[in-house]
Coordinates of C-alpha atoms in Angstrom, one line a residue:
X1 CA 13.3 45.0 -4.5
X2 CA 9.9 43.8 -4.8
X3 CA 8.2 41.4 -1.9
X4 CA 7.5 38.3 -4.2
X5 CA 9.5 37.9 -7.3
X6 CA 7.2 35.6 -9.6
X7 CA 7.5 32.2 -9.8
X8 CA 9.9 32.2 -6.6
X9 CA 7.5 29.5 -4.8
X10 CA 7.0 27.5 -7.1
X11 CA 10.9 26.9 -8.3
X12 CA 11.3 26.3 -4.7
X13 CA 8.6 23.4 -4.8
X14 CA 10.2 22.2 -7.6
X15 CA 13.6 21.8 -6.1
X16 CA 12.0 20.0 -2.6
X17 CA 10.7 17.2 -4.4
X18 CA 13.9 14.8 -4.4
X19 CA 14.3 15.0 -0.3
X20 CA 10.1 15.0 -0.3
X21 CA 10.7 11.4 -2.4
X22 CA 13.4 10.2 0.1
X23 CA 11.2 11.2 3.4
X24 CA 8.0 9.2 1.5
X25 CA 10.6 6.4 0.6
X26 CA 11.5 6.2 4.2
X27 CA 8.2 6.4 6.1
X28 CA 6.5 3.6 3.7
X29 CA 6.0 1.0 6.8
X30 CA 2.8 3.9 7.6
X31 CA 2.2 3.2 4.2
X32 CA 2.5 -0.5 4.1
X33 CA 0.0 -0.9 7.3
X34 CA -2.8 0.9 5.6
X35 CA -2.3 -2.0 2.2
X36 CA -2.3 -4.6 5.1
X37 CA -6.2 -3.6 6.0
X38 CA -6.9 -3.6 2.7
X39 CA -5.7 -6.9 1.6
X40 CA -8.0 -8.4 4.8
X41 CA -11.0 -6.7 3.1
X42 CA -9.9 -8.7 -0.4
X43 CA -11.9 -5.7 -2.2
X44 CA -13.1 -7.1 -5.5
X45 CA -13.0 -3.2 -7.7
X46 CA -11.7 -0.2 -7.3
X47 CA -12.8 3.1 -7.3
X48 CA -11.0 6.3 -7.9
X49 CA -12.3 9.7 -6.6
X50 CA -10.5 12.9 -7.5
X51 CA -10.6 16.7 -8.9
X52 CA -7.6 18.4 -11.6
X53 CA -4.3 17.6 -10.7
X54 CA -5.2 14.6 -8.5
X55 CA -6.9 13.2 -11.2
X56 CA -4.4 12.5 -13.3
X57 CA -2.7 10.7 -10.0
X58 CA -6.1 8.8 -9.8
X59 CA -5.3 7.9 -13.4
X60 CA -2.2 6.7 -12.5
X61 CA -3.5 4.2 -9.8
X62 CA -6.0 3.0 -11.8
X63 CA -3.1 1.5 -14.1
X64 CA -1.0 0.8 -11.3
X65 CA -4.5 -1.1 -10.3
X66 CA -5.2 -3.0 -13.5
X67 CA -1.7 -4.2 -14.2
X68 CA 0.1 -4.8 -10.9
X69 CA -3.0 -5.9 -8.7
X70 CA -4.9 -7.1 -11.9
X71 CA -8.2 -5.9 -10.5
X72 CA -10.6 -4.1 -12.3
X73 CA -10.7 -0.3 -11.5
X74 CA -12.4 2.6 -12.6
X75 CA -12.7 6.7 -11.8
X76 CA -15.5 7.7 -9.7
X77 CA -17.9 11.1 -11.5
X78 CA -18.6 12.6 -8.0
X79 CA -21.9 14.4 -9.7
X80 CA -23.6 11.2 -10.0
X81 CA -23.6 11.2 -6.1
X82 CA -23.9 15.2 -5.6
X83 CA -25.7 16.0 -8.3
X84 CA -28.0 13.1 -9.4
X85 CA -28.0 11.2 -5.9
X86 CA -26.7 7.6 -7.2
X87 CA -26.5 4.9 -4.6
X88 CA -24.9 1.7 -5.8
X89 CA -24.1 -1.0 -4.0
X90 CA -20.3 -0.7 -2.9
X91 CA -19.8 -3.8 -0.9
X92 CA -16.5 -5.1 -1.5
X93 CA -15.0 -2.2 -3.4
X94 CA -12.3 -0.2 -2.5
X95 CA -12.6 3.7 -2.8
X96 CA -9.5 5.9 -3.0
X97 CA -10.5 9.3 -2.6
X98 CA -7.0 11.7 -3.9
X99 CA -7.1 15.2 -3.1
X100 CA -4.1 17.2 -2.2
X101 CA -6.3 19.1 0.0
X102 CA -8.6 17.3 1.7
X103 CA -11.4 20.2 1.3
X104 CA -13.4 19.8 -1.6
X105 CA -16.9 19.1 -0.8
X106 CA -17.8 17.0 -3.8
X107 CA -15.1 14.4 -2.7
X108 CA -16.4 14.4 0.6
X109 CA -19.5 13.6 0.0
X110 CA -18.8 11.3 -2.4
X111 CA -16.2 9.4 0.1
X112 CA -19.1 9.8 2.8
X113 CA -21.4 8.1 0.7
X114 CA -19.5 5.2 -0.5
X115 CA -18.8 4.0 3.2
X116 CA -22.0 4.2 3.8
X117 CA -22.9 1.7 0.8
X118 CA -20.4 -0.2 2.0
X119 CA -17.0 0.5 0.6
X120 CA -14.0 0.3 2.0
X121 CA -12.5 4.3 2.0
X122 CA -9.0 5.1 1.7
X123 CA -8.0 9.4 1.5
X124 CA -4.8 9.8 -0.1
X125 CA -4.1 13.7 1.2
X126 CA -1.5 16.3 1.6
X127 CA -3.2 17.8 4.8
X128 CA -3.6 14.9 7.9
X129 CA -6.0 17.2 9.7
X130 CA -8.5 17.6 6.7
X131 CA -12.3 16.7 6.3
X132 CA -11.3 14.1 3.7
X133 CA -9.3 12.2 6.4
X134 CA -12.0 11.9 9.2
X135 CA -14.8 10.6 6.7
X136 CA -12.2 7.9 5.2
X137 CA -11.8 4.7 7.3
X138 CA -8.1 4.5 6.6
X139 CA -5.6 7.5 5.4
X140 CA -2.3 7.9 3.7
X141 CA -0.5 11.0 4.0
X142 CA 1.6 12.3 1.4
X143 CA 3.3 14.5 3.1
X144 CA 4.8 17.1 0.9
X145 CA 4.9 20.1 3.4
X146 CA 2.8 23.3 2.7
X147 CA 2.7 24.2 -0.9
X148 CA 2.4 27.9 -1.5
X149 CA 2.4 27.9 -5.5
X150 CA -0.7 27.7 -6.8
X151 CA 0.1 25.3 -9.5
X152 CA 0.8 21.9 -7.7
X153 CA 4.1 20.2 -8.1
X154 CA 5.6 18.4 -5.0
X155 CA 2.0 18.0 -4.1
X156 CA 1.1 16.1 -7.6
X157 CA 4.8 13.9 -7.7
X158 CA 4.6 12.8 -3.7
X159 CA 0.9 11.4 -4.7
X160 CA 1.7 9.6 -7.3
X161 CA 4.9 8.2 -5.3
X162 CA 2.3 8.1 -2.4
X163 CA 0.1 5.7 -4.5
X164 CA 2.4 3.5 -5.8
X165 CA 3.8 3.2 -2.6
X166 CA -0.1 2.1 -1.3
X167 CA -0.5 -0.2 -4.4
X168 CA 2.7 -2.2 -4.3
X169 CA 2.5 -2.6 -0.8
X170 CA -0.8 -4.1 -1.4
X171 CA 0.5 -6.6 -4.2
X172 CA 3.1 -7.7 -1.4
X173 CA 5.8 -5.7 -2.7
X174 CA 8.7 -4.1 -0.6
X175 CA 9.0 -0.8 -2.7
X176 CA 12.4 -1.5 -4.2
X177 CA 11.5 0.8 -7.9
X178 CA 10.7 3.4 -5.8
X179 CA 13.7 3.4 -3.3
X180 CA 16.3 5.3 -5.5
X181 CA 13.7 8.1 -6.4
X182 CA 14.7 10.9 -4.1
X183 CA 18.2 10.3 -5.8
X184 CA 16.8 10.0 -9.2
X185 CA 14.9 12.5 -9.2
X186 CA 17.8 14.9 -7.9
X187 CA 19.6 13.8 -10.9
X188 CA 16.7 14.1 -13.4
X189 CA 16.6 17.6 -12.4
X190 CA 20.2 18.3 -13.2
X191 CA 20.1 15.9 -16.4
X192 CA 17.3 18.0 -18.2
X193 CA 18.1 21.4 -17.2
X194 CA 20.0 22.5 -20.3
X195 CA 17.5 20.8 -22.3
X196 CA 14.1 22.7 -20.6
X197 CA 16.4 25.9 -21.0
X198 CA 16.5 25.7 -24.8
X199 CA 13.0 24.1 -24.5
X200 CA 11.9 27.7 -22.9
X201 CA 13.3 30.0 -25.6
X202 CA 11.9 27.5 -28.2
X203 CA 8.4 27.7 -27.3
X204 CA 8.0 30.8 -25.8
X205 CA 5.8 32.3 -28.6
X206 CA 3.9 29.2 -29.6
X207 CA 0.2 29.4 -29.6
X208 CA -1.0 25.7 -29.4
X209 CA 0.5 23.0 -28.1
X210 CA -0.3 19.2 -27.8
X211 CA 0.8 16.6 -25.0
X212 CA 0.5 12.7 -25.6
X213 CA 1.9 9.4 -23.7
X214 CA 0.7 5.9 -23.6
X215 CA 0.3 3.9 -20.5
X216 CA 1.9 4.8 -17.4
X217 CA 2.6 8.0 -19.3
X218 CA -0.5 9.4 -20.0
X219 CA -1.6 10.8 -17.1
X220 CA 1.9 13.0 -17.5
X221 CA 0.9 13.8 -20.5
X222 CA -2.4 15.2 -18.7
X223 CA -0.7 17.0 -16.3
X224 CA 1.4 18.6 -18.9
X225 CA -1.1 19.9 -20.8
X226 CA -3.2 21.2 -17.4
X227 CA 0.3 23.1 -16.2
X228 CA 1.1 24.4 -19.2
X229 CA -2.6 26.1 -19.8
X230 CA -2.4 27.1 -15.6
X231 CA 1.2 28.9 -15.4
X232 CA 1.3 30.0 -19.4
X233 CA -2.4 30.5 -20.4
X234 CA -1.1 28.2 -23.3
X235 CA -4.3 26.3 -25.5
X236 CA -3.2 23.0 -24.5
X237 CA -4.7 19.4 -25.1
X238 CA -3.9 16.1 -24.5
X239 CA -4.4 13.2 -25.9
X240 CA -3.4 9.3 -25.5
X241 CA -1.0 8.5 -28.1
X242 CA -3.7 5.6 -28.8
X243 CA -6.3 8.3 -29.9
X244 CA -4.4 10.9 -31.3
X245 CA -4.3 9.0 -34.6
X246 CA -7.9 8.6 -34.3
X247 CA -8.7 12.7 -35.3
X248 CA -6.8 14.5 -33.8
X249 CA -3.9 14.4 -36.0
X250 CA -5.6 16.2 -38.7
X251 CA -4.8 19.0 -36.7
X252 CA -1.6 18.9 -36.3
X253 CA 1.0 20.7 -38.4
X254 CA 4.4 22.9 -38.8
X255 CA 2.8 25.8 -36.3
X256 CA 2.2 22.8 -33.7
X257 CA 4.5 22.2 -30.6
X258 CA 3.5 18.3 -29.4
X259 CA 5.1 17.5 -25.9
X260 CA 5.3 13.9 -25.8
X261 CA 6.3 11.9 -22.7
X262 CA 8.4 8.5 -23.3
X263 CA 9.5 6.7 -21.0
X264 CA 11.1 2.9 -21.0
X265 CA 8.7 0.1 -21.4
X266 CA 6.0 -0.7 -23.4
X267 CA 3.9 2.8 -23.1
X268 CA 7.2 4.3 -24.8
X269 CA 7.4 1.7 -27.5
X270 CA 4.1 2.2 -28.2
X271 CA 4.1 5.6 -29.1
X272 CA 6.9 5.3 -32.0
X273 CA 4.8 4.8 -34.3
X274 CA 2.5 7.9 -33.5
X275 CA 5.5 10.3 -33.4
X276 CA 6.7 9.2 -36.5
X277 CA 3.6 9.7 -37.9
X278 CA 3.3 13.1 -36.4
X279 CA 6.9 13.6 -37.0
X280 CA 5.7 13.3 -40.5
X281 CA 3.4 16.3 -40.5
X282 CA 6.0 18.4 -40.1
X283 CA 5.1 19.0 -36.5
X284 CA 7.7 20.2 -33.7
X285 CA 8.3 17.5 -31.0
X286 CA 9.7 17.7 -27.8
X287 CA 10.5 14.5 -26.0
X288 CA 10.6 14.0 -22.3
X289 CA 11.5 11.0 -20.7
X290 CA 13.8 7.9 -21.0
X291 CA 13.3 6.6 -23.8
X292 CA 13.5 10.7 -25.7
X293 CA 16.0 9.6 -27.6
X294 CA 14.4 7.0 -29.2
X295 CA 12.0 8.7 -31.2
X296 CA 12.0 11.7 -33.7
X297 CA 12.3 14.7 -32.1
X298 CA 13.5 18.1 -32.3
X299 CA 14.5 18.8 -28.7
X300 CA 15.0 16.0 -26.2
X301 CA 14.4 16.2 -22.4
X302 CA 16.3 13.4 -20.7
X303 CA 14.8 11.3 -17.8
X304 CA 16.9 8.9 -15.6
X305 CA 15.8 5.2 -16.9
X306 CA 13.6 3.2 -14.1
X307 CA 11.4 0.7 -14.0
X308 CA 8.1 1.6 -16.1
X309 CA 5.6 1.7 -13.3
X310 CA 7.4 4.6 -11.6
X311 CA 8.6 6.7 -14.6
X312 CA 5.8 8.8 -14.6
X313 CA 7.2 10.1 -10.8
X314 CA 10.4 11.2 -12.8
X315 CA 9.5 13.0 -15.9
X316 CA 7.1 14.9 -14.6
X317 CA 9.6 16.6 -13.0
X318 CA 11.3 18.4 -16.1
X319 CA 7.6 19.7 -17.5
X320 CA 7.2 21.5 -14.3
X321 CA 10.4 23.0 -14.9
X322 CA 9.2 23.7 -18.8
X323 CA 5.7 25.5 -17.3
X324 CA 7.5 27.4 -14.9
X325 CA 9.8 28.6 -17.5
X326 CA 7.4 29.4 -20.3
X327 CA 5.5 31.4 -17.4
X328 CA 8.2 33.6 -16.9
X329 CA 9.4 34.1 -20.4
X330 CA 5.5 35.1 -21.7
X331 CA 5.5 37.5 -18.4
X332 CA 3.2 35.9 -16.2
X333 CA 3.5 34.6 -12.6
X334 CA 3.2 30.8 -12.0
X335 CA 2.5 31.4 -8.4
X336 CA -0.5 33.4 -8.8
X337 CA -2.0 32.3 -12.4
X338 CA -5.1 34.7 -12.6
X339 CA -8.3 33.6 -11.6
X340 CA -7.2 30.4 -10.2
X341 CA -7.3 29.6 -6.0
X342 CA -5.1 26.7 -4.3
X343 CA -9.0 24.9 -3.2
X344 CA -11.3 24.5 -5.9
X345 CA -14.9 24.1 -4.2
X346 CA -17.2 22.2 -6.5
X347 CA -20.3 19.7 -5.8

């Protein structure tokens, strides 16, 4: 018996996140303090600071921003502060700085530099103890436990519940979407299971694949594509469901897999009318989400429905279980994707 069989850690991740949801659920008062200082400071923007994977959380926020708080918001480009030395004014805007780790230089700088121009800083971090934390003002920590898979999971779903969590609380809310999650998400792992099986053998020896999503959705439709090309060295892209019909379908065709993430609510209507037209081109879709069987597909992941705002916490959960499969089937190790570390280290 070998010492690590591949993709052991990562499973394991996988499975943690519906008691990961529940703990997050239950500690949201922590949560709810920090959105009290930040209501005081009645910030006027917000700014989003993040690297890979926590990007697409950023992304995420910034919707969560613009339609529950309805304040403008907008995703920081750290190399105009390390690179380029930009100094705006940042009095009265809010900066969220997202990394999982709390290491990367580039966000610390770039959360040191804000504060000093003025903004309020807020890390959003899966290690309390980090660098990120102690130049931030305030903190929220997501608390996922030590990920040893290099491809982030629990990390990526307990920061997106982790934001929401922040950004409702700030609205005033009391976090009732969110409250069933660890449940639903315990279910949404059982639900789909069958359908990311057959999901595995069906794309196991495609070449290209494309991910798309509207709204709420599209940063899964991000992370998709980013797991996918980590765990399975698979070319994938993503696009909004929005732009996609702006190009990009010209591409598409019978030797294309499209991923497309649908959820209930208006990001999942939305995105009929590109699926039919992709549906069209003789393309083969797989649907994830609630609202999958609601659109033409060839396979169909099901989701547990909730409300839009925190579906993208739920069907995220099912393409983790797709990458990890597709890993193992092409023979490769989603623990230890090759030339990939746990930190990246960028200015």
């Amino acid at each position: 018996m070998t010492d690590h069989q591949p993709g052991r850690h990562m499973a394991a991740e996988i499975d943690q996140q519906p008691a990961i949801f529940a703990d997050l659920v239950a500690r949201r008062s922590a949560i709810a303090a920090v959105a009290d200082a930040i209501r005081a400071r009645q910030p006027r923007f917000v700014l989003l600071a993040a690297r890979g994977s926590s990007d697409h959380a950023a992304l995420y926020a910034k919707y969560l921003t613009e339609v529950l708080l309805q304040l403008p918001a907008g995703l920081v480009s750290p190399s105009t502060t390390t690179l380029y030395g930009a100094q705006p004014d940042l009095r009265d805007v809010l900066l969220v700085s997202v990394s999982q780790s709390g290491g990367s230089p580039d966000l610390l700088e770039v959360t040191e530099s804000a504060r000093a121009r003025g903004a309020l800083t807020v890390a959003v971090t899966n290690t309390a103890d980090s660098p990120l934390n102690g130049a931030a003002e305030l903190s929220v920590d997501v608390g996922a436990g030590v990920e040893q898979a290099v491809a982030a999971t629990k990390t990526y779903s307990a920061t997106l519940l982790a934001l929401y969590l922040l950004v409702d609380a700030i609205r005033g809310g009391n976090g009732t979407h969110a409250a069933a999650l660890g449940d639903q998400a315990a279910a949404a792992l059982e639900l789909s299971a069958d359908a990311v099986a057959e999901a595995v053998q069906r794309y196991r020896f495609v070449d290209r694949v494309l991910t798309t999503g509207r709204g709420y959705s599209l940063p899964s439709a991000l992370e998709a594509a980013l797991k996918l090309a980590e765990t399975s060295y698979l070319a994938a892209r993503a696009y909004s469901g929005a732009d996609l019909l702006h190009g990009p379908v010209a591409a598409v065709d019978p030797e294309t897999a499209v991923l497309a993430i649908t959820s209930a609510g208006r990001g999942g209507d939305a995105l009929h009318d590109v699926l039919d037209v992709v549906h069209g081109r003789g393309a083969d879709v797989v649907a994830v989400g609630s609202a999958a069987d609601k659109v033409p597909a060839a396979l169909r992941i099901p989701v547990p429905e909730t409300a839009e705002e925190v579906a993208p916490i739920l069907e995220i959960l099912p393409v983790q279980r797709l990458a990890h499969g597709l890993a193992l089937a092409r023979g490769g190790d989603p623990d230890s994707p090759r030339g990939l570390k746990k930190v990246t280290r960028t200015r």
